[in-house]
Structures are given as structure tokens and as C-alpha cells.
Amino acid sequence: MANYEISDLAEWDKRIQEKAAAFGLDWYPQEFEICDHTGMLGYMAYSGMPSHYPHWSYGKAYEKLKTLYDYGVNGLPYEMVINSNPAIAYLMRDNTLLLQILTIAHVYGHNDFFKNNFTYKSTRADLTIERFKAHALRVRRYCEDPSIGIDKVERILDAGHALAFQCRRNLAIKKLGREEQVTRLIEAARPRTDPFSRIHARPEFREPDTHKTPIEPDEDVLLFIRDHNPFLAEWERDLLTIVDEETKYFLPMMETKIMNEGWASYWHKRIVESLDLDQGLHLEFIVRHNQVLRPIPGQINPYHLGFKIWEDLHRRHENPTPEEINKYGAPAKSGDEKIFEAREVERDSSFLRRYLTEELMREMDMFQYESRGDELVVDKVSDEEGWKSVKETLIKNVGAGSIPVIKVEDADFGHNRTLYLKHHHDGRDLQLEYAEKTIAFVHRLWGRETVLETTLQGKRSLLCFNDRGFSVRALK
Amino acid sequence: MTTETIFREYRPSDAERSDRSAGDRLRHREKVRESIRENIADIIAEESIIGKDKDKVIKVPLRGIKEYRFIFGENTPGAAQGDGNAQPGQVVGKAGKDGQGQGEGQAGDRPGVDYYETDVTLEELIEIMFEDLELPNLERRALREIPSDRFAKRKGYRHVGIRVRLDKRRTARQRVMRQMASRKYENAAPADPSAPDAEAEERRFPFRKDDLRYKHLEIDTREESNAAVLCIMDTSGSMDTMKKYLARSFFFLLYQFIATRYRSVEIVFIAHHTEANEVTEEEFFHKGESGGTFISSGYQKALDIIAERYHPSLWNLYAFHCSDGDNFDSDNPAAIRAARELCGVCNLFGYGEIKPLGSRYYESSMLNVFRRLDAPNFQAVLIERKEDIWPSFKAFLSKDRVKE
């Protein structure tokens, strides 16, 4: 049984807040809820949301989590915290006092990150809970509507979920409206001023096609279909909107997993160490801290990787070694200044690119692997030749990098209202079975033939899906 | 700057209410079941389920319930952390069959690697499989033997029972009887007149437990239509391993189906080559024989057994025969005569010809011979591959047939 009272936790919370404030962390008001393992499994299945719309995939997620938990394959997290204002965190009831202290400190790290990192600015944390609740109400209403019903709702949600992550990656970049895109297109088509125009042949003028839809390739596939398929009913559009809003709420978390977990771990360590715990608690802290932050060979533990980089970044700005000064220059900012700046302006891909050093990679023995036959084989290691390539691979695989970039090129391909999608190939092929099934979902939503241009084993190919089914064609 | 923090204490009542995924789980399970039903033909083809224990767990691939999205395929390199001495060429794991980027703990809210199989016991599987099948044209025959619980019949009264069966009339009568008896006794010993409410006391005469009478009901078991299924299998030398496997798979399904759906249908196993024998279930499914083929021998044996034990006026009879159709030509007239006779006595006579792919071009076939047999309750199917077993099985037994 737990060796603490709620009043103890409130007491520790106060002390932790004092320390956190002294370090300069800045957070939303915090709420903690103590829950048991079924509660936690439930929150995990629904991404921590107190209310969420129903869909069978969450039942599936729950079953899976529960099976893994029941068979002891996976433990449960000590906490879960959601990005909202006030931030809501769930603490496991069975945690020991020390774990609760560690977790509370950890939660303040996340909370600070949610409030300050630039990627979260678009999530409107004040409205999180209400918005998810409104989504749930709307979806339930459609399910109960006798003219719609759960089967039709699922048809749209299944397709929506399949395409959910085919959206813009960086929400901080403003999406231009059609007029602005047209203006930009005309600007680009205008011949450039050439100081030597007298001696150069006049460049041929190509009239830009301002009637095309979309003007610029559009990455928001779901929203594009919502706005350009006139045959969707109002409730169908609304479901797509709901799916898209949720994705864009979760995208920042995906994009900052390593930074965020690292940041929270870094701060729970500094905060707890400054709390002057008695010896027993302190020993337990060391054990638990190292359990969470242990490297897992053959994988990336985001807690460990993030933590190492934050710690290294801080140290390099406080006590740089002579070699480091030689290599990276003398630090212009103090360690704290630097890390607070980075937590605001970076996301995983830029964070790794800028702050994961060759030395650190070597220390962590990072390697790159690829599949050969049935096996995953180490391909490059972090030695002098390999580290850059290993790092590139790592960056490609974090956050939204693990999702293929697919854009809508044309909504009226061949003047046939065929939807033309293009996969921007970066050396990684699409998984064909999944592509086939997902295109079927696009077709379901679009209602007309859908084609996807991609590259399969070095050959440009066109994956088509129409009323007759799926086919693959080679392109010249 | 510090802020006010709210702590919400754990309340077990909340936890009980919080099983909010129940609806979604149910929906998911429905999908799983649906997926299994759609893939049953493949599952039966892939699994050797013959003679397996009912509790055996079968891994069933689930095709319908993956959450598809665009993902990268196999040529996707990944990065990971080593144990300190990773070397190029070192094997670090197995490639995921679905090439799902191996999900190396990156990408926070990306749903994890899908699981593609679910475990079902053979029993569950059979239950799902046979949901909409039944023995066709089951008729009521003169004498009934299969007992089934029907309505209850009243039979006497008892002192104990359940409340709803309380017989108020009889209970009241018991009380009156007791009252009469006690009055006689009281008259013998007159009441003390000094007690003011003696009269009132006398008038109150409550029920006692002994007064209560309950109706007693007896469950009436009525005899339902009898049915017997005759499984006839060719075990001659021409039935090679593959053919036997197909035939046994078919009969195993049939056997499971009957055992699952009908409580007391009798099953007769007949194995034949040039002569036929009635065999036990064990022998039928596991023993091989050899020799030539006289199909008529099997049918004749079936007819003998019917004549001996299952008179067609009393029994619903179903005969199923599996063979490779490689009959001695001289036996064909006898076979068709016997088959016609079987059709005459059986509700359904099914013939499954086992011809693994290709072999039907050089082996003789009974399908042509049986074409002359135009009995409405005769049905012949061709089983060429493992995948055909389920469709042919369904063709024999599906409910729709009855409607036609």
C-alpha cells in the first residue's frame, strides 16, 4: 500500500514548485489526479483525455495495453500528463512516496515545456479539455442520429484516421490562402530583372496556371478532401475536421518526444537533488532515476537520449573542455540561458541536428541498421566516417519524419476529377500493402479515382485506386 | 512564481465507473469476429485442425482490423543505441514482417506496432464457423428419440418451492384446516377472560410456514426428431496422403459441426476400399488402408446399417461420401444403383470428390457417373485444394439451401 497521504504530496508539491521557480521554470497551473491501473490504462488508450470520442481503435489499444500489462511485458508509466491549461497529470496510486516526488518534479518539466516550446503554440492549451469533450459529444450525436448511425460514422473515421498524419509538419508556418498562393505564383512567373538583358535571349514566358486546384501542392490531405469534395455531407466534413484537429493537437508531442522527455528528466533530477532528501529516499531516487533513463541497446530510449543532450548542452556552456572551445567556440551564454533558449525554439529534428555531437554519439554508441533478408544488421557506427550518416538517419526517423510526405498535386487530374497525390520520395519506399489499403481510404473519402505517384525500388510508379480496385502502373 | 495545485484523491467509486473503453472494446471484438468469419476458409486451409483438442489455441491472422496508413517499407534504415561495441555487420534483430519502421520508441503518439494475430480456441472458432449452418431438411419422424427440455407440467404440491409457484388457495386452506384443529383444542381449555384483548387475539390467526403449499412442476422432455449422419470415406490405395488429408479435414469439420450443434445426433463412420467396414471415430480419422475401390461397397454398408438400425421413417438420415472417384469401372452401375437407393432414404446425400489439382485430367471421375443421378437431395462437389473444403462444406449445409 502507498506510504503517503495526499497532504504529504501537497507539501512536497509546494517544495518542488519553490525549487522549480528558483530554477526559472514557467508552468501552467497543475492538477494531479491519483488513479489506479485500470484508470491509467484507460487514459493511455485515449491519449490521456478525460473525454474522447468513441472509436473501436481505442478499444483495441486498451486491449493491447492490458494484455501487455497483464503478462508483465510492459509496466505502466508512473505518470501521464496532458498539454492543457491547467495541465492535468495522472499519478499511479501504487507509486511510493519517492516515486510520487520524482514524478511531480518530472511533470513540472513537461508542463514548462508545453507552455514554452514553440511547437505547442498552436494547440490552444486553454481549450484542450473542452475541445475534446465537444468532439466526443458531436461524434456521439452522429452515432445516435438514426439517419447516420455508428457504421457510417466508423466508415468516415476509419478513413480519417488512416490519413490523419498526412498533414502539415510545421504548424508554426502559416498556410497561405488561395489568393496569396496565386499572387505568389504570378510573382514567381514574372521574369527576373536581368542586368544583362541586352545580350541575353529573352526568356520564354510561361503563363502560370492559376485555375489549378490546388495552386501549390497541399499536404493537408484530409482538409483538402473536406474542402473540395462537394458530395460529403455536413456531418462527414465535421468528422474530418475533428480528426484533423486532434492530429494537430498531438503532432507537437510527436515532434518533440525526445526533447520533452529529456527536458522533464533533466529537471526532475536537478529539482529532486536540490530537495535534500534523506538518505533512504535519495537512494531510491538514484535507483528509479537510472531505471527510467537507462539506455536500451538496439533501441532509442527518448528519455535517455534527450537527457544526455540537455545535460551535455548545459555542461558545454558551463565547463567546456579546451577541445570543445576549439571546435565549437567559447560559449556566449550560460548553461541555463542556453537550455532555456533551446527548449523554446527547437523541435526534435533541429534539436538533434544542432546539439547531438559526434562525441556524444560515440559515447552512446549510436549505430545505423538496415534490414537484410530477415535480419536487422548494423550498417554504420558512430566512427569518424559513419557518424554523420548515423545522425542523418536518426533525424529522419524522429517525429513526423517517420511519416511519408504525401501532397495533393491535382484535384482534377485528366479533367476527370481524379485526385493526384504525390509521395515526395526521400530514399524510403512506401510499404505497398499499407499504401494499397490507405489509398482505398482516400478513394472512399474522395469518391472518385485516386492515384499516388511514388517510387518503388527505384522506379517511378503510379498506384491507382478506382471503382475496379487497386492497380500499380510504371511511369516513364 | 508558484501556482495553486489541485490534488484529486483516488476514489474507488470513480475507478469503477471509469471503464469507459467498454463500448469501444466491444466494437473491436465484433470486428475481430467479423474478420475471423471472413477468413475462415483460409484458416481452415492453413491450420491442420484435425483431431485437435478443443482447447487448442489457434493463431488467427486478422486482416480486417489493422489500422492502415502510409508507412515506410523495408528499405528504411533506422538508428539505435548500442551496448558499447556495435560493429558493422552485427545482427541486432529480426526485421519486422510488415516493415513498420520497427517502432524504436520514437515518435511519441504514433500508435505502436499493430498486432496481427489473435488467439482463439478451436471451440470458439467452430462456434463462429457454424453460426449459420444447420442440417438441412430436418423433418419430424414418427418416433422421437432425441430428448429436449420443453415446457413444464404440473405434478402435485409440495411444502417447499419458489415464491412464484406458491399456491394461494391451497395455502389458505391449510391455514383454515389448522385453525379448525386448534379451535377444538382451545375449546377444551377456555381462554382467560381477564385478558382484555383475548377476543382480538383469537381472531388473529397468522399463517405459518407449514401452511405454505407450492405447485410442483416437472420438466417435460419431449423427443425431437432423430438424426444420424453417415460418414463414408474411401480409404483405398489411390487415396494418397493429400487426398486423405482433404477428406479427413472435411469429415472433421462435419463431425465438429454435428457435435457442436446437435446434442444427440448419431454418427456412423464407414471406411471402404473394395469392401466396407464400420469403424470407430479414432480409426476413421487416423488409420490408413489400401486396396482397390468399390464405391458401391461403402454405400451398401451404409444401406445395411440404415436397414438395421435407422429406419428412414423414424430417422433423419444424412450420408456424406468422400472419395477420389477412382472407382473400378465395373462397379459403377452398382454404385449408382446404391447411390440412388441412398438418396431415397436420406434427407441429404452429399458426395465430395477429392481431386488435388491436375489429377482430374488423368483419373476417372465419379462426378460424370453421378450426373445421371438426378435426385433433388443429392449434391456433389469437387474439392481440389485445401481452400475448397470450407466452401464445399458450406454448400452442403448452408441454411440458404433449404430456402431454395
Coordinates of N, CA, C and O in Angstrom, one line a residue, chain A residues 91-227:
Chain A
L91 N -1.4 10.4 -11.6 CA -0.3 9.7 -10.9 C -0.8 8.3 -10.5 O -2.0 8.2 -10.1
M92 N 0.1 7.3 -10.6 CA -0.4 6.0 -10.2 C -0.5 5.9 -8.7 O 0.4 6.3 -8.0
R93 N -1.6 5.3 -8.2 CA -1.8 5.2 -6.8 C -0.8 4.4 -6.1 O -0.4 4.6 -5.0
D94 N -0.3 3.4 -6.8 CA 0.6 2.5 -6.1 C 2.1 2.9 -6.1 O 2.9 2.2 -5.6
N95 N 2.3 4.1 -6.6 CA 3.7 4.6 -6.5 C 4.1 4.8 -5.1 O 3.2 5.2 -4.3
T96 N 5.4 4.7 -4.8 CA 5.8 5.0 -3.5 C 6.0 6.5 -3.3 O 5.9 7.2 -4.3
L97 N 6.2 7.0 -2.1 CA 6.3 8.4 -1.9 C 7.4 9.0 -2.8 O 7.2 10.0 -3.4
L98 N 8.5 8.3 -2.8 CA 9.7 8.8 -3.6 C 9.3 8.9 -5.1 O 9.5 9.9 -5.8
L99 N 8.6 7.9 -5.6 CA 8.2 7.9 -7.0 C 7.2 9.1 -7.2 O 7.3 9.8 -8.3
Q100 N 6.3 9.4 -6.3 CA 5.4 10.5 -6.5 C 6.2 11.8 -6.5 O 5.9 12.7 -7.3
I101 N 7.2 11.9 -5.7 CA 8.0 13.2 -5.6 C 8.7 13.3 -7.0 O 8.7 14.4 -7.6
L102 N 9.4 12.2 -7.4 CA 10.1 12.3 -8.7 C 9.1 12.6 -9.8 O 9.4 13.5 -10.7
T103 N 8.0 12.0 -9.8 CA 7.0 12.2 -10.8 C 6.5 13.6 -10.9 O 6.3 14.2 -11.9
I104 N 6.2 14.2 -9.7 CA 5.7 15.5 -9.6 C 6.7 16.5 -10.2 O 6.4 17.3 -11.1
A105 N 8.0 16.3 -9.9 CA 9.0 17.1 -10.4 C 9.1 17.0 -11.9 O 9.2 17.9 -12.7
H106 N 9.0 15.7 -12.4 CA 9.0 15.4 -13.8 C 7.9 16.1 -14.5 O 8.0 16.7 -15.6
V107 N 6.7 16.1 -13.9 CA 5.5 16.7 -14.5 C 5.7 18.2 -14.7 O 5.3 18.7 -15.7
Y108 N 6.3 18.8 -13.7 CA 6.6 20.3 -13.9 C 7.5 20.5 -15.1 O 7.4 21.5 -15.8
G109 N 8.4 19.6 -15.3 CA 9.3 19.7 -16.5 C 8.5 19.7 -17.8 O 8.6 20.6 -18.7
H110 N 7.6 18.7 -17.9 CA 6.7 18.6 -19.1 C 5.8 19.9 -19.2 O 5.7 20.5 -20.3
N111 N 5.2 20.3 -18.1 CA 4.3 21.4 -18.0 C 5.0 22.7 -18.6 O 4.5 23.4 -19.4
D112 N 6.2 22.9 -18.1 CA 7.0 24.0 -18.6 C 7.3 23.9 -20.1 O 7.2 24.9 -20.8
F113 N 7.5 22.7 -20.5 CA 7.8 22.5 -21.9 C 6.6 22.8 -22.8 O 6.6 23.5 -23.8
F114 N 5.4 22.3 -22.3 CA 4.2 22.6 -23.0 C 3.9 24.0 -23.2 O 3.5 24.6 -24.2
K115 N 4.2 24.7 -22.1 CA 3.8 26.2 -22.1 C 4.8 27.0 -22.9 O 4.4 28.0 -23.5
N116 N 6.0 26.5 -23.1 CA 7.0 27.4 -23.7 C 7.5 27.0 -25.0 O 8.0 27.9 -25.8
N117 N 7.5 25.7 -25.4 CA 8.1 25.3 -26.7 C 7.2 25.9 -27.8 O 6.0 25.9 -27.7
F118 N 7.9 26.3 -28.9 CA 7.1 27.0 -30.0 C 6.1 26.1 -30.7 O 5.1 26.5 -31.1
T119 N 6.4 24.8 -30.7 CA 5.5 23.9 -31.5 C 4.1 23.8 -30.8 O 3.2 23.4 -31.5
Y120 N 4.1 24.1 -29.5 CA 2.8 23.9 -28.8 C 1.9 25.1 -28.9 O 0.8 25.1 -28.4
K121 N 2.5 26.2 -29.5 CA 1.7 27.5 -29.5 C 0.4 27.3 -30.2 O -0.6 28.0 -29.9
S122 N 0.3 26.4 -31.2 CA -0.9 26.3 -32.0 C -1.9 25.4 -31.3 O -3.0 25.2 -31.9
T123 N -1.6 24.8 -30.2 CA -2.5 23.8 -29.7 C -3.6 24.4 -28.8 O -4.5 23.7 -28.4
R124 N -3.5 25.6 -28.4 CA -4.5 26.3 -27.6 C -4.9 25.5 -26.4 O -6.0 24.9 -26.2
A125 N -3.9 25.4 -25.5 CA -4.0 24.6 -24.3 C -5.2 25.0 -23.4 O -5.7 24.1 -22.7
D126 N -5.6 26.2 -23.5 CA -6.7 26.7 -22.6 C -8.0 25.9 -22.9 O -8.9 25.7 -22.1
L127 N -8.1 25.5 -24.2 CA -9.4 24.9 -24.6 C -9.3 23.4 -24.8 O -10.3 22.7 -25.2
T128 N -8.1 22.8 -24.5 CA -8.0 21.4 -24.8 C -9.1 20.5 -24.3 O -9.8 19.8 -25.1
I129 N -9.4 20.6 -23.0 CA -10.4 19.7 -22.4 C -11.8 19.9 -23.0 O -12.4 18.9 -23.5
E130 N -12.1 21.1 -23.2 CA -13.4 21.5 -23.7 C -13.5 21.0 -25.2 O -14.6 20.5 -25.6
R131 N -12.4 21.2 -25.9 CA -12.5 20.8 -27.3 C -12.7 19.3 -27.5 O -13.5 18.9 -28.3
F132 N -11.9 18.6 -26.7 CA -12.0 17.1 -26.8 C -13.4 16.7 -26.4 O -14.0 15.7 -27.0
K133 N -14.0 17.3 -25.4 CA -15.3 17.0 -25.0 C -16.3 17.3 -26.1 O -17.2 16.5 -26.3
A134 N -16.2 18.4 -26.7 CA -17.1 18.8 -27.7 C -17.0 17.8 -28.9 O -18.0 17.4 -29.5
H135 N -15.8 17.4 -29.2 CA -15.6 16.4 -30.3 C -16.4 15.1 -29.9 O -17.1 14.6 -30.7
A136 N -16.2 14.7 -28.7 CA -16.9 13.5 -28.2 C -18.4 13.6 -28.3 O -19.1 12.7 -28.8
L137 N -18.9 14.8 -27.9 CA -20.3 15.0 -28.0 C -20.8 14.9 -29.4 O -21.9 14.3 -29.7
R138 N -20.1 15.6 -30.3 CA -20.5 15.6 -31.7 C -20.5 14.2 -32.3 O -21.5 13.8 -32.9
V139 N -19.4 13.5 -32.1 CA -19.4 12.1 -32.7 C -20.5 11.3 -32.1 O -21.1 10.5 -32.8
R140 N -20.7 11.4 -30.8 CA -21.8 10.5 -30.2 C -23.1 10.9 -30.8 O -23.9 10.0 -31.0
R141 N -23.3 12.2 -31.0 CA -24.6 12.6 -31.6 C -24.8 12.0 -33.0 O -25.9 11.5 -33.3
Y142 N -23.7 12.0 -33.8 CA -23.8 11.4 -35.1 C -24.1 9.9 -35.0 O -24.9 9.3 -35.8
C143 N -23.5 9.3 -34.0 CA -23.7 7.8 -33.9 C -25.1 7.5 -33.5 O -25.7 6.5 -33.9
E144 N -25.7 8.4 -32.7 CA -27.1 8.2 -32.3 C -28.1 8.7 -33.2 O -29.3 8.3 -33.1
D145 N -27.7 9.5 -34.2 CA -28.6 10.0 -35.2 C -29.2 8.9 -36.0 O -28.4 8.1 -36.6
P146 N -30.5 8.7 -36.0 CA -31.0 7.5 -36.8 C -30.7 7.5 -38.3 O -30.6 6.5 -38.9
S147 N -30.5 8.7 -38.8 CA -30.2 8.8 -40.2 C -28.7 8.5 -40.5 O -28.3 8.5 -41.7
I148 N -27.9 8.5 -39.5 CA -26.4 8.3 -39.7 C -26.0 6.9 -39.1 O -25.8 5.9 -39.8
G149 N -25.8 6.9 -37.7 CA -25.5 5.6 -37.1 C -24.1 5.3 -37.1 O -23.3 5.9 -37.8
I150 N -23.7 4.4 -36.2 CA -22.3 4.2 -35.9 C -21.6 3.6 -37.1 O -20.4 3.9 -37.3
D151 N -22.2 2.8 -37.9 CA -21.5 2.2 -39.0 C -21.0 3.3 -40.0 O -19.9 3.2 -40.5
K152 N -21.9 4.2 -40.3 CA -21.5 5.2 -41.3 C -20.4 6.1 -40.6 O -19.5 6.6 -41.3
V153 N -20.6 6.4 -39.3 CA -19.6 7.2 -38.7 C -18.2 6.5 -38.7 O -17.2 7.2 -39.0
E154 N -18.2 5.2 -38.5 CA -17.0 4.5 -38.5 C -16.3 4.5 -39.9 O -15.1 4.5 -40.0
R155 N -17.1 4.4 -40.9 CA -16.6 4.4 -42.2 C -15.8 5.7 -42.5 O -14.7 5.6 -43.1
I156 N -16.3 6.8 -42.0 CA -15.5 8.0 -42.2 C -14.4 8.1 -41.2 O -13.2 8.5 -41.6
L157 N -14.6 7.7 -40.0 CA -13.5 7.8 -39.0 C -12.3 6.9 -39.4 O -11.2 7.3 -39.3
D158 N -12.7 5.7 -39.8 CA -11.6 4.8 -40.2 C -10.7 5.4 -41.3 O -9.5 5.4 -41.2
A159 N -11.4 6.0 -42.3 CA -10.7 6.6 -43.4 C -9.9 7.8 -42.9 O -8.8 8.1 -43.2
G160 N -10.6 8.6 -42.0 CA -9.9 9.8 -41.5 C -8.7 9.4 -40.7 O -7.6 10.1 -40.8
H161 N -8.8 8.4 -39.9 CA -7.6 8.0 -39.1 C -6.5 7.6 -40.0 O -5.3 7.8 -39.7
A162 N -6.8 6.9 -41.0 CA -5.7 6.4 -41.9 C -4.9 7.6 -42.5 O -3.7 7.5 -42.8
L163 N -5.6 8.7 -42.7 CA -4.9 9.8 -43.4 C -4.6 10.9 -42.4 O -4.0 12.0 -42.7
A164 N -4.9 10.7 -41.1 CA -4.7 11.8 -40.1 C -3.4 12.5 -40.1 O -3.3 13.7 -40.1
F165 N -2.3 11.7 -40.3 CA -1.0 12.3 -40.1 C -0.5 12.8 -41.5 O 0.6 13.3 -41.5
Q166 N -1.3 12.7 -42.5 CA -0.9 13.3 -43.8 C -1.3 14.8 -43.7 O -2.2 15.3 -44.4
C167 N -0.5 15.5 -42.9 CA -0.9 16.9 -42.7 C 0.4 17.7 -42.6 O 1.5 17.2 -42.7
R168 N 0.2 19.1 -42.5 CA 1.4 19.9 -42.4 C 2.3 19.6 -41.2 O 1.8 19.2 -40.1
R169 N 3.6 19.6 -41.4 CA 4.5 19.2 -40.3 C 4.8 20.3 -39.3 O 4.9 20.1 -38.2
N170 N 5.0 21.5 -39.9 CA 5.3 22.6 -39.0 C 4.2 23.6 -38.9 O 3.9 24.4 -39.8
L171 N 3.4 23.5 -37.8 CA 2.2 24.3 -37.7 C 2.5 25.8 -37.5 O 1.6 26.6 -37.5
A172 N 3.8 26.1 -37.2 CA 4.2 27.5 -36.9 C 4.2 28.2 -38.2 O 4.2 29.5 -38.2
I173 N 4.4 27.5 -39.3 CA 4.4 28.2 -40.6 C 3.0 28.4 -41.1 O 2.2 27.5 -41.1
K174 N 2.7 29.6 -41.4 CA 1.3 30.0 -41.8 C 1.0 29.4 -43.1 O 1.8 29.4 -44.0
K175 N -0.2 28.8 -43.2 CA -0.7 28.3 -44.5 C -1.3 29.4 -45.3 O -2.2 30.2 -44.8
L176 N -0.9 29.6 -46.5 CA -1.4 30.7 -47.4 C -2.7 30.3 -47.9 O -3.0 29.2 -48.2
G177 N -3.5 31.4 -48.1 CA -4.8 31.2 -48.7 C -4.7 31.1 -50.2 O -3.6 31.3 -50.7
R178 N -5.8 30.8 -50.9 CA -5.6 30.6 -52.3 C -5.2 31.9 -53.0 O -4.3 31.8 -53.9
E179 N -5.7 33.1 -52.6 CA -5.3 34.3 -53.3 C -3.8 34.6 -53.1 O -3.1 34.9 -54.1
E180 N -3.4 34.3 -51.9 CA -1.9 34.6 -51.6 C -1.1 33.6 -52.5 O 0.0 34.0 -53.0
Q181 N -1.6 32.4 -52.6 CA -0.8 31.4 -53.4 C -0.8 31.9 -54.9 O 0.3 31.8 -55.6
V182 N -1.9 32.4 -55.4 CA -2.0 32.8 -56.8 C -1.0 34.0 -56.9 O -0.2 34.0 -57.9
T183 N -1.0 35.0 -56.0 CA -0.1 36.1 -56.1 C 1.3 35.6 -56.2 O 2.2 36.1 -57.0
R184 N 1.6 34.6 -55.3 CA 3.0 34.1 -55.2 C 3.4 33.5 -56.5 O 4.5 33.6 -57.0
L185 N 2.4 32.8 -57.1 CA 2.6 32.0 -58.4 C 2.9 33.0 -59.5 O 3.9 32.9 -60.3
I186 N 2.2 34.1 -59.5 CA 2.4 35.1 -60.6 C 3.7 35.8 -60.4 O 4.5 36.0 -61.3
E187 N 4.0 36.1 -59.1 CA 5.3 36.7 -58.8 C 6.5 35.8 -59.3 O 7.4 36.3 -60.0
A188 N 6.3 34.5 -59.1 CA 7.4 33.6 -59.5 C 7.5 33.5 -61.0 O 8.6 33.3 -61.5
A189 N 6.4 33.7 -61.7 CA 6.4 33.5 -63.1 C 7.0 34.8 -63.8 O 7.4 34.7 -65.0
R190 N 7.0 35.9 -63.1 CA 7.5 37.1 -63.7 C 9.0 37.0 -64.0 O 9.7 36.5 -63.1
P191 N 9.4 37.4 -65.1 CA 10.8 37.3 -65.5 C 11.7 38.1 -64.5 O 11.3 39.2 -64.1
R192 N 12.8 37.5 -64.1 CA 13.7 38.2 -63.2 C 14.4 39.4 -63.9 O 14.7 39.3 -65.0
T193 N 14.6 40.4 -63.1 CA 15.3 41.5 -63.7 C 16.8 41.1 -64.0 O 17.4 40.5 -63.1
D194 N 17.2 41.3 -65.2 CA 18.5 40.8 -65.6 C 19.3 42.0 -66.1 O 19.0 42.6 -67.1
P195 N 20.4 42.3 -65.4 CA 21.2 43.5 -65.8 C 21.8 43.3 -67.2 O 22.1 44.3 -67.8
F196 N 21.8 42.1 -67.6 CA 22.4 41.8 -69.0 C 21.4 41.5 -70.0 O 21.6 40.7 -70.9
S197 N 20.2 42.0 -69.8 CA 19.1 41.6 -70.7 C 19.3 41.9 -72.1 O 18.8 41.3 -73.0
R198 N 20.2 42.9 -72.4 CA 20.5 43.3 -73.7 C 21.2 42.2 -74.5 O 20.9 41.9 -75.7
I199 N 22.1 41.5 -73.8 CA 22.8 40.5 -74.5 C 22.3 39.1 -74.4 O 22.7 38.1 -75.0
H200 N 21.3 38.9 -73.4 CA 20.7 37.6 -73.2 C 19.5 37.4 -74.1 O 18.8 38.4 -74.3
A201 N 19.3 36.2 -74.5 CA 18.0 36.0 -75.2 C 16.9 36.1 -74.2 O 17.0 35.8 -73.0
R202 N 15.8 36.7 -74.7 CA 14.7 36.9 -73.7 C 14.1 35.6 -73.3 O 13.8 34.7 -74.1
P203 N 14.0 35.4 -72.0 CA 13.4 34.1 -71.5 C 12.0 33.9 -72.0 O 11.2 34.9 -72.0
E204 N 11.7 32.7 -72.3 CA 10.3 32.4 -72.8 C 9.3 32.6 -71.6 O 9.6 32.1 -70.5
F205 N 8.2 33.3 -71.8 CA 7.3 33.5 -70.7 C 6.3 32.3 -70.7 O 5.6 32.0 -71.7
R206 N 6.2 31.7 -69.6 CA 5.2 30.7 -69.4 C 4.1 31.2 -68.5 O 4.3 31.6 -67.4
E207 N 2.9 31.1 -69.0 CA 1.8 31.7 -68.3 C 1.5 30.7 -67.1 O 1.3 29.5 -67.4
P208 N 1.4 31.2 -65.9 CA 1.1 30.3 -64.8 C -0.3 29.9 -64.8 O -1.2 30.7 -65.2
D209 N -0.6 28.6 -64.4 CA -1.9 28.1 -64.4 C -2.6 28.5 -63.1 O -2.3 27.9 -62.1
T210 N -3.4 29.5 -63.1 CA -4.0 30.0 -61.9 C -5.4 29.4 -61.6 O -6.0 29.7 -60.7
H211 N -5.7 28.4 -62.4 CA -7.0 27.8 -62.2 C -6.9 26.4 -61.6 O -7.9 25.8 -61.4
K212 N -5.7 26.0 -61.5 CA -5.5 24.7 -61.0 C -5.9 24.6 -59.5 O -5.9 25.6 -58.8
T213 N -6.3 23.4 -59.1 CA -6.5 23.2 -57.7 C -5.8 22.0 -57.3 O -5.9 20.9 -57.9
P214 N -4.9 22.0 -56.3 CA -4.5 23.2 -55.5 C -3.4 24.0 -56.3 O -2.7 23.4 -57.2
I215 N -3.3 25.3 -56.0 CA -2.2 26.1 -56.6 C -0.9 25.5 -56.3 O 0.0 25.2 -57.1
E216 N -0.6 25.4 -55.0 CA 0.6 24.8 -54.5 C 0.3 23.4 -53.9 O -0.8 23.2 -53.3
P217 N 1.1 22.4 -54.1 CA 0.8 21.1 -53.5 C 0.4 21.2 -52.1 O 1.1 22.0 -51.3
D218 N -0.6 20.5 -51.7 CA -1.2 20.7 -50.4 C -0.9 19.4 -49.5 O -1.3 18.3 -49.9
E219 N -0.3 19.6 -48.4 CA 0.0 18.5 -47.5 C -1.2 18.1 -46.6 O -1.2 17.0 -46.1
D220 N -2.1 19.0 -46.4 CA -3.3 18.6 -45.6 C -4.3 17.8 -46.4 O -5.3 18.4 -46.8
V221 N -4.0 16.6 -46.6 CA -4.8 15.8 -47.5 C -6.3 15.7 -47.0 O -7.2 15.9 -47.7
L222 N -6.4 15.5 -45.7 CA -7.7 15.3 -45.1 C -8.6 16.6 -45.3 O -9.7 16.6 -45.7
L223 N -7.9 17.7 -45.0 CA -8.7 19.0 -45.1 C -8.9 19.3 -46.6 O -10.0 19.9 -46.9
F224 N -8.0 19.0 -47.4 CA -8.2 19.2 -48.8 C -9.5 18.5 -49.3 O -10.3 19.1 -50.0
I225 N -9.5 17.2 -48.9 CA -10.7 16.5 -49.4 C -12.0 17.0 -48.8 O -13.0 17.2 -49.4
R226 N -11.9 17.4 -47.5 CA -13.0 18.0 -46.9 C -13.5 19.3 -47.6 O -14.7 19.4 -47.9
D227 N -12.6 20.1 -48.1 CA -13.0 21.3 -48.7 C -13.3 21.2 -50.2 O -13.9 22.1 -50.8

